[in-house]
Each structure stands twice: as C-alpha cells, then as structure tokens.
Short mmCIF file of C-alpha atoms in Angstrom, two decimals:
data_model
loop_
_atom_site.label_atom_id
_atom_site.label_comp_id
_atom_site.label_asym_id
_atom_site.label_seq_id
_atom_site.Cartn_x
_atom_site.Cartn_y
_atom_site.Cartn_z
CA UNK H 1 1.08 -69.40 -32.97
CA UNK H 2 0.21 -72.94 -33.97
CA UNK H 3 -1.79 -73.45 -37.72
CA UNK H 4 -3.21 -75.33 -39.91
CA UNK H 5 -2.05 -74.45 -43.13
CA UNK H 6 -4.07 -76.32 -46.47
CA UNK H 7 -1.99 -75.39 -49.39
CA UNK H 8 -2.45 -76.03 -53.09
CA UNK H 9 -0.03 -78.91 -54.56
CA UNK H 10 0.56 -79.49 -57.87
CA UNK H 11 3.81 -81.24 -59.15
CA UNK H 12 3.57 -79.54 -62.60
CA UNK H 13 1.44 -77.98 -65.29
CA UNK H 14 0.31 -81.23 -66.19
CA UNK H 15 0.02 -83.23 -63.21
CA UNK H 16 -3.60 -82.71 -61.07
CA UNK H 17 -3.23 -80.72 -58.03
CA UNK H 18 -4.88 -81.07 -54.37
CA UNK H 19 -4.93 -79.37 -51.12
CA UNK H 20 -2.46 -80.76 -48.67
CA UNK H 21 -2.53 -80.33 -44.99
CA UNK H 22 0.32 -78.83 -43.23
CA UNK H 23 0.49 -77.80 -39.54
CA UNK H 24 3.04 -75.42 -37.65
CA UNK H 25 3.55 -74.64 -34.66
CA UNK H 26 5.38 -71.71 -32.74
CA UNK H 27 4.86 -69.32 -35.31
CA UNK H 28 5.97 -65.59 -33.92
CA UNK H 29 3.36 -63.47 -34.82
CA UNK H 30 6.17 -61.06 -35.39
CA UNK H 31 6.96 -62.87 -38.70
CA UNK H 32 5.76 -62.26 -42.45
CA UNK H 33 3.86 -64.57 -43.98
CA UNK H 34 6.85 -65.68 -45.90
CA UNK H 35 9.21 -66.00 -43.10
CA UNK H 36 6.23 -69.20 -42.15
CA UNK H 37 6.39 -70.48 -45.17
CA UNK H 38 10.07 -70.60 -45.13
CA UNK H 39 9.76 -72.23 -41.87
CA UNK H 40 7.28 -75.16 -43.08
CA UNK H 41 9.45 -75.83 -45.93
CA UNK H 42 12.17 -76.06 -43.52
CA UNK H 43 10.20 -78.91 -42.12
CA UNK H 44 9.54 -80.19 -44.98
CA UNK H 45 12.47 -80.48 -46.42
CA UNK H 46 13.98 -81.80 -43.32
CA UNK H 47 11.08 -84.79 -43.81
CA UNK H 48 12.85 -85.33 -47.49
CA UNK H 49 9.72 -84.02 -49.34
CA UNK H 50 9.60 -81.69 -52.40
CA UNK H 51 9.07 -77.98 -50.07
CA UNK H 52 6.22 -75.52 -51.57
CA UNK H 53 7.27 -73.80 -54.41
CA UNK H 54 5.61 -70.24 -54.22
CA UNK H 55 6.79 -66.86 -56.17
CA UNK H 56 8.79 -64.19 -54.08
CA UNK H 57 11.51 -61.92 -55.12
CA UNK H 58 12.17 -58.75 -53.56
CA UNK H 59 9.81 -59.47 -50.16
CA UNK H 60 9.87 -55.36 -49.92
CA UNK H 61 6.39 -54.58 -52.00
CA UNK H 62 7.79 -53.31 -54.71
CA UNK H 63 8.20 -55.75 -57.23
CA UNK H 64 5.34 -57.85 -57.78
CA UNK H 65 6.24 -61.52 -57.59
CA UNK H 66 4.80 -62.97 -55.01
CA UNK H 67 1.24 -64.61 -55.82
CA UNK H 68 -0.53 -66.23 -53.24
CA UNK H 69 -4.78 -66.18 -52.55
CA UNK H 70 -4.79 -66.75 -48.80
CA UNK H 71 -8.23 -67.35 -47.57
CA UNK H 72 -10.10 -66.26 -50.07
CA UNK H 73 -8.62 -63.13 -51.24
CA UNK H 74 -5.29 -62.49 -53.32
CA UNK H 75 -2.52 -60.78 -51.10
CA UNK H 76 -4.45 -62.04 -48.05
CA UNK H 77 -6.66 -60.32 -45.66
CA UNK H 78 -5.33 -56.97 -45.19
CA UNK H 79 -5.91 -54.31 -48.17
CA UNK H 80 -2.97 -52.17 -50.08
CA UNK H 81 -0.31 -55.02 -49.79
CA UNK H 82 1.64 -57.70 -51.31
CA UNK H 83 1.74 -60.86 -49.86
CA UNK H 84 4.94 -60.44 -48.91
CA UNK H 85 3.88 -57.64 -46.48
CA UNK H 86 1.41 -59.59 -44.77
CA UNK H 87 2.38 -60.73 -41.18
CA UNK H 88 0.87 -63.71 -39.13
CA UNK H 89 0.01 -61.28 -36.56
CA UNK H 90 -3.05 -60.77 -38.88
CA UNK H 91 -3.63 -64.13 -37.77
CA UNK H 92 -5.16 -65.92 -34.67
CA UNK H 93 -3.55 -68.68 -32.90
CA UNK H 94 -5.37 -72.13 -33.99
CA UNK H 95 -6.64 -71.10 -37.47
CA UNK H 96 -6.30 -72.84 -40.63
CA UNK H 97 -5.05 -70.62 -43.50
CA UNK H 98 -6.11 -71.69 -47.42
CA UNK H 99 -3.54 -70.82 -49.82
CA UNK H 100 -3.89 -71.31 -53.29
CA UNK H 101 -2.33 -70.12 -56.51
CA UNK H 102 -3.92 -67.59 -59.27
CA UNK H 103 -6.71 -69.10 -60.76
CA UNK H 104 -7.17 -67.88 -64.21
CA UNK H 105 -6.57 -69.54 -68.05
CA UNK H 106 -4.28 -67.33 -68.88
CA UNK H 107 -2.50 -68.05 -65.58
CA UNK H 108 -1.28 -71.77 -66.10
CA UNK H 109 -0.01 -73.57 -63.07
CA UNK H 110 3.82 -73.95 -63.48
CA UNK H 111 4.42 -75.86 -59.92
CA UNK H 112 2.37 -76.06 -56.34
CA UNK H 113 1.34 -72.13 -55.62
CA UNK H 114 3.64 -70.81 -58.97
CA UNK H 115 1.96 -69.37 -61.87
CA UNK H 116 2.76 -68.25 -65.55
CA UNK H 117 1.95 -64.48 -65.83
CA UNK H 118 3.37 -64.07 -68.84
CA UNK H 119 0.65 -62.80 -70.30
CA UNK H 120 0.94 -59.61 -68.73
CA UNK H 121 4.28 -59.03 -70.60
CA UNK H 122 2.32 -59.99 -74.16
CA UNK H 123 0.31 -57.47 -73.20
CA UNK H 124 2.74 -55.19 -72.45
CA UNK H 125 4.79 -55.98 -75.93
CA UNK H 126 1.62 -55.62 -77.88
CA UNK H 127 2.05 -51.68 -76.98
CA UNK H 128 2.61 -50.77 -73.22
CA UNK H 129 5.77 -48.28 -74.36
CA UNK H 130 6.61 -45.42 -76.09
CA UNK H 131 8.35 -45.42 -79.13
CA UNK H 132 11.18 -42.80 -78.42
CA UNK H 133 14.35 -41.97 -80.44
CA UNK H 134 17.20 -42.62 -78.04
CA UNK H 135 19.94 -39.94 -77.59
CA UNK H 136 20.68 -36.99 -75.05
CA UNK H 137 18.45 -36.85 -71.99
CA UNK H 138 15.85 -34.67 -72.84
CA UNK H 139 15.01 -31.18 -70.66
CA UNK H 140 12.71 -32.36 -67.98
CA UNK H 141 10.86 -29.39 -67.72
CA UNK H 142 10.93 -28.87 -72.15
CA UNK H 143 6.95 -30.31 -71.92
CA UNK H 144 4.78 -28.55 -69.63
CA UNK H 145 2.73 -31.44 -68.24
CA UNK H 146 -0.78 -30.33 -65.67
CA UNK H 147 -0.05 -31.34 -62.31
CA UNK H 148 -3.70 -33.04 -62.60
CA UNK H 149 -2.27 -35.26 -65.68
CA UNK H 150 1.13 -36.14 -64.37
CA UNK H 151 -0.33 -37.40 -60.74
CA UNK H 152 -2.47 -39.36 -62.61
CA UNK H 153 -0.18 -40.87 -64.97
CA UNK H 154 2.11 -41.82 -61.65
CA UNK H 155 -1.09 -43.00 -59.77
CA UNK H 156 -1.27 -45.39 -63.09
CA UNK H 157 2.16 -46.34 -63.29
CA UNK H 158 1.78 -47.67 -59.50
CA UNK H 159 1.04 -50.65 -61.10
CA UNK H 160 3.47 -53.51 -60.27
CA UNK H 161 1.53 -56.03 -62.56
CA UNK H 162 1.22 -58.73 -59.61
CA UNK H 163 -1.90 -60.27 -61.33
CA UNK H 164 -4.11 -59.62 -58.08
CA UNK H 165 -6.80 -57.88 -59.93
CA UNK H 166 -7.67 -60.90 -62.43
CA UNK H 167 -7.21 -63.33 -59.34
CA UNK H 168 -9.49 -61.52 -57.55
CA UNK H 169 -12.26 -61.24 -60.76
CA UNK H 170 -15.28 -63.47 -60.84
CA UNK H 171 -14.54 -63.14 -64.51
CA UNK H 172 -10.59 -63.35 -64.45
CA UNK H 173 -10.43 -60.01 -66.14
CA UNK H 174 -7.06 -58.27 -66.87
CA UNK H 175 -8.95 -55.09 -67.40
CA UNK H 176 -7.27 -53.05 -64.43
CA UNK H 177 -3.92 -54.13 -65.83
CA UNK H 178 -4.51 -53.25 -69.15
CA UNK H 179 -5.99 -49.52 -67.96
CA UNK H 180 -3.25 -48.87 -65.43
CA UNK H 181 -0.87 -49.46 -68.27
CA UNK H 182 -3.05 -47.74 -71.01
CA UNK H 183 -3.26 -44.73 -68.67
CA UNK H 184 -0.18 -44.39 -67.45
CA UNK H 185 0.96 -43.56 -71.38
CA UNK H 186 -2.55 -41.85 -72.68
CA UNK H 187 -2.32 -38.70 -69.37
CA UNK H 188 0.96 -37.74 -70.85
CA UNK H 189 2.06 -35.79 -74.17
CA UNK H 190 4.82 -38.27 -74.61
CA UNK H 191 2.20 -41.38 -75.05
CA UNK H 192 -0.52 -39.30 -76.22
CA UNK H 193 1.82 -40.00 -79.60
CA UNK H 194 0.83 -43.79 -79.99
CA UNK H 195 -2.52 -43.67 -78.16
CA UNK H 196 -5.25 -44.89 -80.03
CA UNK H 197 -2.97 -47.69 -81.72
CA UNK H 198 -1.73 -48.81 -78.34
CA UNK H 199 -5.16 -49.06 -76.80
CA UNK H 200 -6.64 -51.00 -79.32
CA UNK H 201 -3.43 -53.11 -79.81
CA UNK H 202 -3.30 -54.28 -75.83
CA UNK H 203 -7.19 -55.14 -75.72
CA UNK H 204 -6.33 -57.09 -78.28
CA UNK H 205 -3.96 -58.96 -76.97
CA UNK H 206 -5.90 -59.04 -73.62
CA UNK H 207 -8.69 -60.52 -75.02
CA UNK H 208 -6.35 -63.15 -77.35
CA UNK H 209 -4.69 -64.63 -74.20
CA UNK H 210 -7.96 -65.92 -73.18
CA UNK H 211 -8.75 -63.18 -70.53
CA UNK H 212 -12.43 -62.70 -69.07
CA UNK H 213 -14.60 -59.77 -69.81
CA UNK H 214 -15.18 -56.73 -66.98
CA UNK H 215 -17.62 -56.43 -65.34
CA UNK H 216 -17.61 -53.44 -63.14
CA UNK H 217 -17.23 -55.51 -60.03
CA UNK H 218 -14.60 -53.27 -58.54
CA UNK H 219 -12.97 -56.72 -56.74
CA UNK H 220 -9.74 -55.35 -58.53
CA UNK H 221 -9.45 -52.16 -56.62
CA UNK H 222 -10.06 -53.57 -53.79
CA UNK H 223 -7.40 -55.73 -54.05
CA UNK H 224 -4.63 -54.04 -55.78
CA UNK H 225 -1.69 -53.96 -53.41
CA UNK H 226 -1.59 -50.40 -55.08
CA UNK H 227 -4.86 -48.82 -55.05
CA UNK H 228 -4.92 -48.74 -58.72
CA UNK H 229 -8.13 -46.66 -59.64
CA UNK H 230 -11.05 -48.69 -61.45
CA UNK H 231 -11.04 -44.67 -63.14
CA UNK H 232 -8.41 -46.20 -65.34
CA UNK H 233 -10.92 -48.69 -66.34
CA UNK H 234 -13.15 -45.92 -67.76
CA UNK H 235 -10.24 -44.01 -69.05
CA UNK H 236 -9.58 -46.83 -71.17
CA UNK H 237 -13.24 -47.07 -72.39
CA UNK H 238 -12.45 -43.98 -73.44
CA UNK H 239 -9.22 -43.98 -74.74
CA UNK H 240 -10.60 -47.32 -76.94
CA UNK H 241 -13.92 -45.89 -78.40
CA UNK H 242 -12.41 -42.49 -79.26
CA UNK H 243 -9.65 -44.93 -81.23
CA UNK H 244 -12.26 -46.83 -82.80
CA UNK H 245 -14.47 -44.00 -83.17
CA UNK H 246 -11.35 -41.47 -85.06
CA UNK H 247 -8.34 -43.48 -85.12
CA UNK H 248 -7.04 -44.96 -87.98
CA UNK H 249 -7.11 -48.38 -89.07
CA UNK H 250 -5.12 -50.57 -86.61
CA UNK H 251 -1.88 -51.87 -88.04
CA UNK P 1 -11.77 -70.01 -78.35
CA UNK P 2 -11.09 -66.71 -79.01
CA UNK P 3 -12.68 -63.89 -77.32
CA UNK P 4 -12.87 -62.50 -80.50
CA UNK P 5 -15.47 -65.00 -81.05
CA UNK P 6 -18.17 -62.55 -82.71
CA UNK P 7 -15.31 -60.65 -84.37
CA UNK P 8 -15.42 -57.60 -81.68
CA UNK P 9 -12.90 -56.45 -78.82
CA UNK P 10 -14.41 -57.11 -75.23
CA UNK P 11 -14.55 -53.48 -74.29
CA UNK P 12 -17.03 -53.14 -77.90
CA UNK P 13 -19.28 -56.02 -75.87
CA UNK P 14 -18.65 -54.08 -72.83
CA UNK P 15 -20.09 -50.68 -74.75
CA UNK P 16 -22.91 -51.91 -76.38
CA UNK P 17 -24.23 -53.52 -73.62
CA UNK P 18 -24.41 -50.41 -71.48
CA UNK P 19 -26.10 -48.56 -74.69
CA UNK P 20 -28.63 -51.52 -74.83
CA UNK P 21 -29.19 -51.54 -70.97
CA UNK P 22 -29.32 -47.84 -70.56
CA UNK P 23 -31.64 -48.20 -73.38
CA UNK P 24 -34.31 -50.47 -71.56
CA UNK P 25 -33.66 -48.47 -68.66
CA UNK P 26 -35.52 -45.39 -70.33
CA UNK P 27 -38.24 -47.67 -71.69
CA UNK P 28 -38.93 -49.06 -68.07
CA UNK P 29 -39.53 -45.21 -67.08
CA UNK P 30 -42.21 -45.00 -69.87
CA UNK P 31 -44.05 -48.56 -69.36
CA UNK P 32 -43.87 -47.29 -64.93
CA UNK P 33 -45.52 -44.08 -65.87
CA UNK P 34 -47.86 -45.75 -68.11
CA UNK P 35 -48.90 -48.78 -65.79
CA UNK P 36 -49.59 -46.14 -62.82
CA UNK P 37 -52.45 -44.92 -64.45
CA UNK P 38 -54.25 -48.22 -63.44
CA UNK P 39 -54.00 -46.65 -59.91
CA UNK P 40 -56.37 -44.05 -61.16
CA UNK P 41 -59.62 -44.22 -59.74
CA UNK P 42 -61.28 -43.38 -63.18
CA UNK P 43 -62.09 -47.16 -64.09
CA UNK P 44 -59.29 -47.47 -66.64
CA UNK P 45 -60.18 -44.47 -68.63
CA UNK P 46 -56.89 -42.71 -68.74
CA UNK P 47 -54.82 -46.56 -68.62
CA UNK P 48 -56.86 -47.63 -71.59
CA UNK P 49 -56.20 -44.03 -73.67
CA UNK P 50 -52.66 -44.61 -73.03
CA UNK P 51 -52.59 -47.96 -74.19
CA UNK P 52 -54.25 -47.34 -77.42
CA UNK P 53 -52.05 -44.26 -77.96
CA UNK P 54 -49.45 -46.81 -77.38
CA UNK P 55 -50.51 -49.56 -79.73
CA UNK P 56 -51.81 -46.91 -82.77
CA UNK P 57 -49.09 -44.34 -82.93
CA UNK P 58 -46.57 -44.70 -85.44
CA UNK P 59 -43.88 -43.70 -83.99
CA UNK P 60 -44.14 -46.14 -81.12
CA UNK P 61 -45.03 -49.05 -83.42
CA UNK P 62 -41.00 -48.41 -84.59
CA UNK P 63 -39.82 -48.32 -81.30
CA UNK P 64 -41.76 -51.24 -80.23
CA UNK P 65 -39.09 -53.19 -83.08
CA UNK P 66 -36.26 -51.82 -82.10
CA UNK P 67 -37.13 -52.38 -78.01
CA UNK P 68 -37.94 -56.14 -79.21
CA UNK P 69 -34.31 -56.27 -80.84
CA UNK P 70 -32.91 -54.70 -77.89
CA UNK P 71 -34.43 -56.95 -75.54
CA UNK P 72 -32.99 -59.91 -77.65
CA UNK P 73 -29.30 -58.60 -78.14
CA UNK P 74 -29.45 -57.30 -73.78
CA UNK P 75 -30.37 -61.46 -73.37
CA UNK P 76 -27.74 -63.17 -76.24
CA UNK P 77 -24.90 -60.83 -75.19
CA UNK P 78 -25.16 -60.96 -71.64
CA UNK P 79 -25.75 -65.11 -71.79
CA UNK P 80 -22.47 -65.21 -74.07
CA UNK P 81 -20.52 -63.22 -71.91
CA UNK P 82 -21.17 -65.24 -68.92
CA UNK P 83 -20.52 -68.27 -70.64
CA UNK P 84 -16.84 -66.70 -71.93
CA UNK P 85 -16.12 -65.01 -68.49
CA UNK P 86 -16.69 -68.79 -66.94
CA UNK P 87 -14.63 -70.19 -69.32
CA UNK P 88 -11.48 -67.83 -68.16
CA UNK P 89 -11.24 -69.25 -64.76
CA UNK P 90 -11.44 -73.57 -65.68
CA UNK P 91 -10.61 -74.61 -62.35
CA UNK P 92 -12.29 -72.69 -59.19
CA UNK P 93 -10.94 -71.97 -56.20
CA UNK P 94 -11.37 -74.17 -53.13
CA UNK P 95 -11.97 -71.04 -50.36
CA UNK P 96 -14.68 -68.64 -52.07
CA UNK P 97 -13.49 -65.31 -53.15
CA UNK P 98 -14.49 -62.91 -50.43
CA UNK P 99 -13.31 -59.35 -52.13
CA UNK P 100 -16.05 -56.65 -51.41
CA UNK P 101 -17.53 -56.01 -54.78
CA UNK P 102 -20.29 -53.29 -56.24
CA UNK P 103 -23.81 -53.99 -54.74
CA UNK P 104 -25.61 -57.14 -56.91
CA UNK P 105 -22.98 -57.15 -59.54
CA UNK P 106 -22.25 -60.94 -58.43
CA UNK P 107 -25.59 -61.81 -59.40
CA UNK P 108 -26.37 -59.98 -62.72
CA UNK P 109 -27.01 -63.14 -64.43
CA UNK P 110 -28.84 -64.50 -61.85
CA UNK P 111 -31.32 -61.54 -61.74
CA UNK P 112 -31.33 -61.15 -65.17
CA UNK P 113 -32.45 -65.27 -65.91
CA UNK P 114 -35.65 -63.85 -62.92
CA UNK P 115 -36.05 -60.69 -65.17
CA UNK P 116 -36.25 -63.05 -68.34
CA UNK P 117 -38.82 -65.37 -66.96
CA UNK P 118 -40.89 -63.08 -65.82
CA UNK P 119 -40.49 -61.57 -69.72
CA UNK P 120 -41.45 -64.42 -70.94
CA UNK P 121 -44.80 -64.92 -68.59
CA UNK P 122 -45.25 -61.28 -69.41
CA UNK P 123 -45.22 -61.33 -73.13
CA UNK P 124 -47.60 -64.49 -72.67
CA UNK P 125 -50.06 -62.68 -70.31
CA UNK P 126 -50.60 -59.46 -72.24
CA UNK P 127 -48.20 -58.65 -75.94
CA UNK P 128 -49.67 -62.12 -77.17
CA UNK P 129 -53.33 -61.86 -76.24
CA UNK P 130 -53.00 -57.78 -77.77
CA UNK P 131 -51.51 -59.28 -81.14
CA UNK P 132 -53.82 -62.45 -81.22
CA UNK P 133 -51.36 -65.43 -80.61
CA UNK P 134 -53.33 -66.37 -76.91
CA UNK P 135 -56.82 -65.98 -76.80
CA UNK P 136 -58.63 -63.26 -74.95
CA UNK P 137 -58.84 -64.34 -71.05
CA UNK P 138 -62.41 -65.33 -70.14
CA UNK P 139 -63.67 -61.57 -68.41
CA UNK P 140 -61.69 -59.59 -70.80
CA UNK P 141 -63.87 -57.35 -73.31
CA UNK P 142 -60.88 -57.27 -76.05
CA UNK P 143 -57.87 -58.36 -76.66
CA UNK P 144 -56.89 -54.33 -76.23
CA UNK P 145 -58.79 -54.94 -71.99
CA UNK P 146 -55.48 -54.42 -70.70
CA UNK P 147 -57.07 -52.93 -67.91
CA UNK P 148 -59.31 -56.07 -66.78
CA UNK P 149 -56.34 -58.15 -67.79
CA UNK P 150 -54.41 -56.94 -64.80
CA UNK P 151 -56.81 -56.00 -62.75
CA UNK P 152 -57.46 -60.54 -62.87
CA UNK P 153 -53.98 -61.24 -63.08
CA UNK P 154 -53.04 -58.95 -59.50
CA UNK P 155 -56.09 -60.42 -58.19
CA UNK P 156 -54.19 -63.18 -57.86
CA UNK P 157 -51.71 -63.33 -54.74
CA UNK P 158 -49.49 -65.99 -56.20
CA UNK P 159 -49.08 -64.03 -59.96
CA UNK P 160 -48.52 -60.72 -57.29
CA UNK P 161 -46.20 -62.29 -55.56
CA UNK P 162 -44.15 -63.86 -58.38
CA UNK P 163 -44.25 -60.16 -60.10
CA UNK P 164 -43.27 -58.30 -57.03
CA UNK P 165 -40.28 -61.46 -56.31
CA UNK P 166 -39.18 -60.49 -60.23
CA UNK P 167 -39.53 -56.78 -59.80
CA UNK P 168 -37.35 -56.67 -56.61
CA UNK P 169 -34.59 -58.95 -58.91
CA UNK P 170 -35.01 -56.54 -61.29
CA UNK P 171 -34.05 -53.58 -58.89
CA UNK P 172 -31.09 -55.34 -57.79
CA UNK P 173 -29.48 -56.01 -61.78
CA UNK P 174 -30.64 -52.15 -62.09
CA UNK P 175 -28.70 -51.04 -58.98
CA UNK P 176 -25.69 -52.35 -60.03
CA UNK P 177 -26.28 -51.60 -64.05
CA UNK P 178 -27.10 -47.97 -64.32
CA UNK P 179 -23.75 -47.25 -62.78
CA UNK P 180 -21.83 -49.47 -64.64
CA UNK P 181 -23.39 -48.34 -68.01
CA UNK P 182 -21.43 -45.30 -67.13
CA UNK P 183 -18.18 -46.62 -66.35
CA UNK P 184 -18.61 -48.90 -69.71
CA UNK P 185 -19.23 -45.60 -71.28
CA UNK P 186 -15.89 -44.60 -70.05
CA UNK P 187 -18.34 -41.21 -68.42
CA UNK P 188 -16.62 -41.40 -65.01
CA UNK P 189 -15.60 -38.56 -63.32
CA UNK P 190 -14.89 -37.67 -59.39
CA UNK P 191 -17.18 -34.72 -60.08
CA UNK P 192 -20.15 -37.28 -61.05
CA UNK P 193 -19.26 -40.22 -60.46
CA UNK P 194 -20.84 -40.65 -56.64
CA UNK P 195 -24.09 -39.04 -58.28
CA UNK P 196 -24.62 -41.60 -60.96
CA UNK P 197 -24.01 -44.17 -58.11
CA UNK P 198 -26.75 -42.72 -56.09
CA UNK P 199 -29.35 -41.75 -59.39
CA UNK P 200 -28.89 -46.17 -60.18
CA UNK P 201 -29.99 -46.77 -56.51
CA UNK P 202 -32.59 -44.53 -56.17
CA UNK P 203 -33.45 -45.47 -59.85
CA UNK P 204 -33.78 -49.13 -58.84
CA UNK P 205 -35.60 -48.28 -55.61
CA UNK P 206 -38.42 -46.08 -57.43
CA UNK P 207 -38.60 -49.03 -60.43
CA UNK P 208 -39.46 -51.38 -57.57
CA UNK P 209 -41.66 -49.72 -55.49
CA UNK P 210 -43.39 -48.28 -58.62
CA UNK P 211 -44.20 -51.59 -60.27
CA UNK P 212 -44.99 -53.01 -56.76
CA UNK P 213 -47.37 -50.84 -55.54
CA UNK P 214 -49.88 -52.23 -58.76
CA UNK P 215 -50.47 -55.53 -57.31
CA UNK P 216 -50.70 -54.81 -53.71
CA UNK P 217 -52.98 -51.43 -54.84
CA UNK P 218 -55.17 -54.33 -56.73
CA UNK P 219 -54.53 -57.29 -54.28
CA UNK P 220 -56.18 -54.62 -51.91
CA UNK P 221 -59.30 -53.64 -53.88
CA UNK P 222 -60.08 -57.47 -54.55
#
C-alpha cells in the first residue's frame, strides 16, 4: 500500500504545531497501524529528522496509551478498538490518512501526536477508590453481590481511561470517564461506602480541570474502544443528585 | 475560568436544564391544543374563549411568570454552556469529527438561536399588542383579536413560511431534548429507555405538524 500520511507536528507545548506531509510506500496491509508508523519514522530518522513522537505502550488493547484521531475519529475508523488494534488493511491503497493528537484544554500538547492526560488521574485521586483497611484477603463470597450489580460494575470498570470519549466530544467532556469510574464503585456494597462524597468530589474535579459540559451526544460510546455504556452517564446523574439531594456536606 | 463559574457543578447545569426544557415542553402541548382551535370552523368562537380563559384566570396569570422566567434561564444557560463547552476544545481539529452522534444534538444551539428568533417575532406579533406595548394591527377589533391577528399574519406566505422553517427547527432541538432530559435526569433504564427515545420523536413530529398545519389550513382559506 502506498499513503499519504498528514500528521500533526508540534515540537513542544509551547511551540505552534502544523500538519506535515509524509508519504509511504509498500505498506503490507497485514500490518497495524503502528507497525507504519514505526516504519515512517524509520525513514525519518534515517533522513536525520526528529521521528513522530506518538503514545503506545502495551500495543495489545489493554492498556490505554495510545492516542491518535485518525481521520476524523479517535482510535480510527473501526469501532471497539484502540489504535493500536487498527490495521492498514482498513485502509485503501492511495489514501491520505489525517492523524492528529487529542484536542481538548485539559489535554495539553506535550510533543507532535503526545498528550498530557493527567487529568484523568486528578480525577481519579479526587475519589476514584475505596478506602479499605488493608490486612488478610477478605472471603470472596463474605458479600453477596446481584449478578445484575456485579456485571455492571465490571462492564464499568472496562474502562481503560484512553481519553477517546472527550476526544471524540463536540464539547470535550470527560463525562463517560468520570461515570465509568463513578459506577464501577457506586453498583457495589464495597463503594456504596464513600458514594455520595466520591461523586460529588470527581465532578468536581472534572469540572476544575477545565473539562466541557455533556451533552447527551453519545459520540463517547461510540467511540470507546470498550463499549462503555452512556447508562453510566445517567447513573452518575443519579448517583450526584441523590448526594446533593441527602448526602452530607462535601468535605 | 472555572466551570464553576456560577458557583454550581456541571451535572447541576446539566439537571436544571432538562427540568426547564421538559418544562416548556409541557407548555408547548397546552399553547398546540389551544392554537388548534383556530382550525375550528366556528369563526373563532371557541379560539377566542380559550384565549380569554387564558389571559383572565389566575392561576395561569402565575404560570405565565414563571414560563417567562423559564424561557429566560432555558436561553442564558444554554448560551453559557455553549460558550464554556467551546472554550474546552481552544484549538480544533483539522479533519472534522465524524463519530455518529444522537439525531440534531450537533445543532441544539443552532435550532435553539431559530427557536429564539422566532420568540422574539412572536412576542412582538401577539404578547405585546395583548399587553399594549405595539399597537393593535390595522383589521384587528382588540388588542385581545388574536383570532384576526393570525388569521393576517398566516395570510401571509412569507410570515408562514418563516413559522413553519422555525417550527421544523424547533422539532429537531425537541427530538434530540426530550430524550436527553431523561438521561440528565439520570431516569434511564433498558426497560424505558428505547420508549422515551421514540415518545421525543414522535413528540417532535406531532409539535411540527401541529403548529404547521395553522398556516397552510389559513394560507389555504385566503
């Protein structure tokens, strides 16, 4: 396969980016979209240029790293995947292939197709655990937990917090984060515990870091690499006004 | 700047704005069941009873204050949030998002700036002629004619059209809002949730066609 790939440069957080032109050619489409990346920076490299910096750790799905909004859409064309899943055979011989960072405030650019995502582990420091005596491993089986509940709270927990959902967001909303995680806690009796002051703790912090506001687009499901449920969303609604509503004052 | 820039969480905004919008969205069933009686063949009998129960009865004269502040908080909240949710993405993409999202939801703003306008010529056509701010169009018996009001203004293809154009905007914000009201409300359920989804388009559908059918019904008789 031979492409045209126009990817998003940017030296630093301070220094103003620009699309760049890059072509390649005998691409198999065998390979991951990674594997052609490694490839152009190969080339580029070879030219004595600074290669594409771009986030990737585990290139298996299951970590939540990589980053990158290929034409239009984060994760690329095909739905339920990381980027690191996609492979060029999703591609046609001859196109030309956008890729761009997350685009969000609370997001900065770090370098090229990088970004700072930090702000999902604010979020998740503002209250996205359970505050748990350590000792002896507790009886698995000592809480009866509804089959309904658990599978709900592991649906949740699914969550690898790749920051798809606010790249996808007209509004650059972390809400499907923030729910997935809020969930994940409020199903079970364990969480149920901290609830109402985690909930209104992590919007908090959500809205602090400069986050946009939901509006029921459902772009985020759609593009979650893990089919994270916008039902989260509305569990959250819940879990918050039922904390404002007969919770006590937040701390 | 802060979200917390009127000293209240995002999903708080998110809330009352469904309250206020499912709010209107009540009201809009009572003014289409009130504004069908001009399709009545009496003369404007029945339309003109119901608009003097309307402007006499107590109870309505309250909710006619707390519809106006509704109105106004829909308007200032929704115009703020859009501001704030633009400010959370600075720099754009170059390649348009293409993510399949809910029906019209891209474009509640831009309906909702139609919706307003129309509001606006609305209020100037018929709520300030009634409370004596415009003077009484040149036909008109009263400034309580509401009847002969419309019956002029629909005679007029371009007002028609313009209505119909802001109706049909209308329908679309509508489509898209009922449904979200819900899942603001946090009432979301896989019992439900596909019903409320078809009650907001069939909702939106029936506000359209029942507001539309006025003007052409008038456009025809002229």
């Amino acid at each position: 396969m031979d492409l045209t790939l126009k990817i998003w440069r940017q030296a630093n957080a301070q220094a103003k980016g620009k699309m760049v032109d890059y072509k390649v050619s005998n691409i198999s489409p065998d390979s991951s979209f990674f594997e052609m990346l490694d490839i152009l920076n190969q080339q580029i490299i070879e030219k004595g240029d600074d290669p594409v910096a771009f986030d990737h750790d585990c290139r298996e799905g299951i970590c939540g790293t990589c980053s990158l909004y290929i034409n239009g859409r984060p994760h690329g064309p095909e739905s339920g995947i990381t980027t690191c899943q996609l492979h060029m055979r999703r591609f046609k011989d001859g196109d030309t292939i956008f890729v761009e960072p997350w685009r969000a405030k609370a997001f900065p650019i770090i370098k090229d197709l990088i970004v700072n995502r930090g702000a999902f582990d604010e979020i998740i420091q503002a209250g996205g655990y359970v505050s748990i005596g350590t000792g002896g491993t507790p009886d698995a089986n000592a809480i009866p937990i509804p089959k309904y509940d658990s599978d709900k709270a592991m649906d949740a927990a699914a969550c690898i917090g790749c920051g798809a959902c606010v790249a996808t967001c007209k509004n650059a909303s972390a809400m499907l984060f923030v729910a997935a995680k809020v969930s994940q806690f409020a199903y079970l009796p364990q969480g149920k515990v901290e609830a109402k002051r985690r909930v209104q703790a992590m919007v908090a912090k959500m809205d602090e870091l400069g986050f946009g506001n939901c509006s029921n687009t459902y772009a985020c499901e759609q593009e979650c690499p893990k089919e994270i449920s916008v039902s989260n969303i509305a569990k959250m609604n819940r879990e918050f006004l039922s904390a404002k509503l007969c919770g006590q004052t937040q701390e | 700047m802060s979200n917390s820039i009127v000293h209240y969480a995002s999903i708080t905004k998110k809330i009352t704005m469904s309250i206020i919008g499912l709010f209107l969205a009540i009201f809009l069933l009572i003014h289409l069941s009130i504004n069908l009686l001009l399709l009545s063949s009496d003369g404007g009998k029945s339309f003109a009873a119901a608009a003097d129960f309307m402007g006499t009865n107590i109870f309505i004269q309250i909710f006619e204050k707390v519809l106006f502040l509704a109105f106004i908080l829909h308007i200032l909240l929704g115009i703020f949030l859009w501001w704030y949710n633009q400010s959370a993405r600075p720099i754009k993409y170059v390649k348009p998002n293409v993510s399949t999202t809910s029906s019209g939801s891209k474009f509640m703003i831009h309906t909702g700036v139609i919706v307003f306008i129309f509001l606006i010529l609305h209020f100037l056509n018929f709520y300030l002629v009634k409370i004596g701010v415009v003077n009484v169009p040149e036909g008109a018996a009263s400034q309580h004619d509401f009847y002969t009001m419309a019956q002029m203004l629909f005679g007029n293809v371009f007002y028609s059209v313009v209505y119909i154009i802001s109706f049909i905007a209308l329908g679309i914000h509508l489509n898209h809002a009922i449904q979200s009201g819900f899942q603001s409300l946090g009432l979301e359920h896989s019992k439900y949730t596909n019903f409320i989804k078809g009650l907001s388009t069939v909702y939106a559908i029936l506000i359209v066609i029942g507001f539309s059918i006025i003007p052409i019904y008038f456009l025809i008789a002229a």
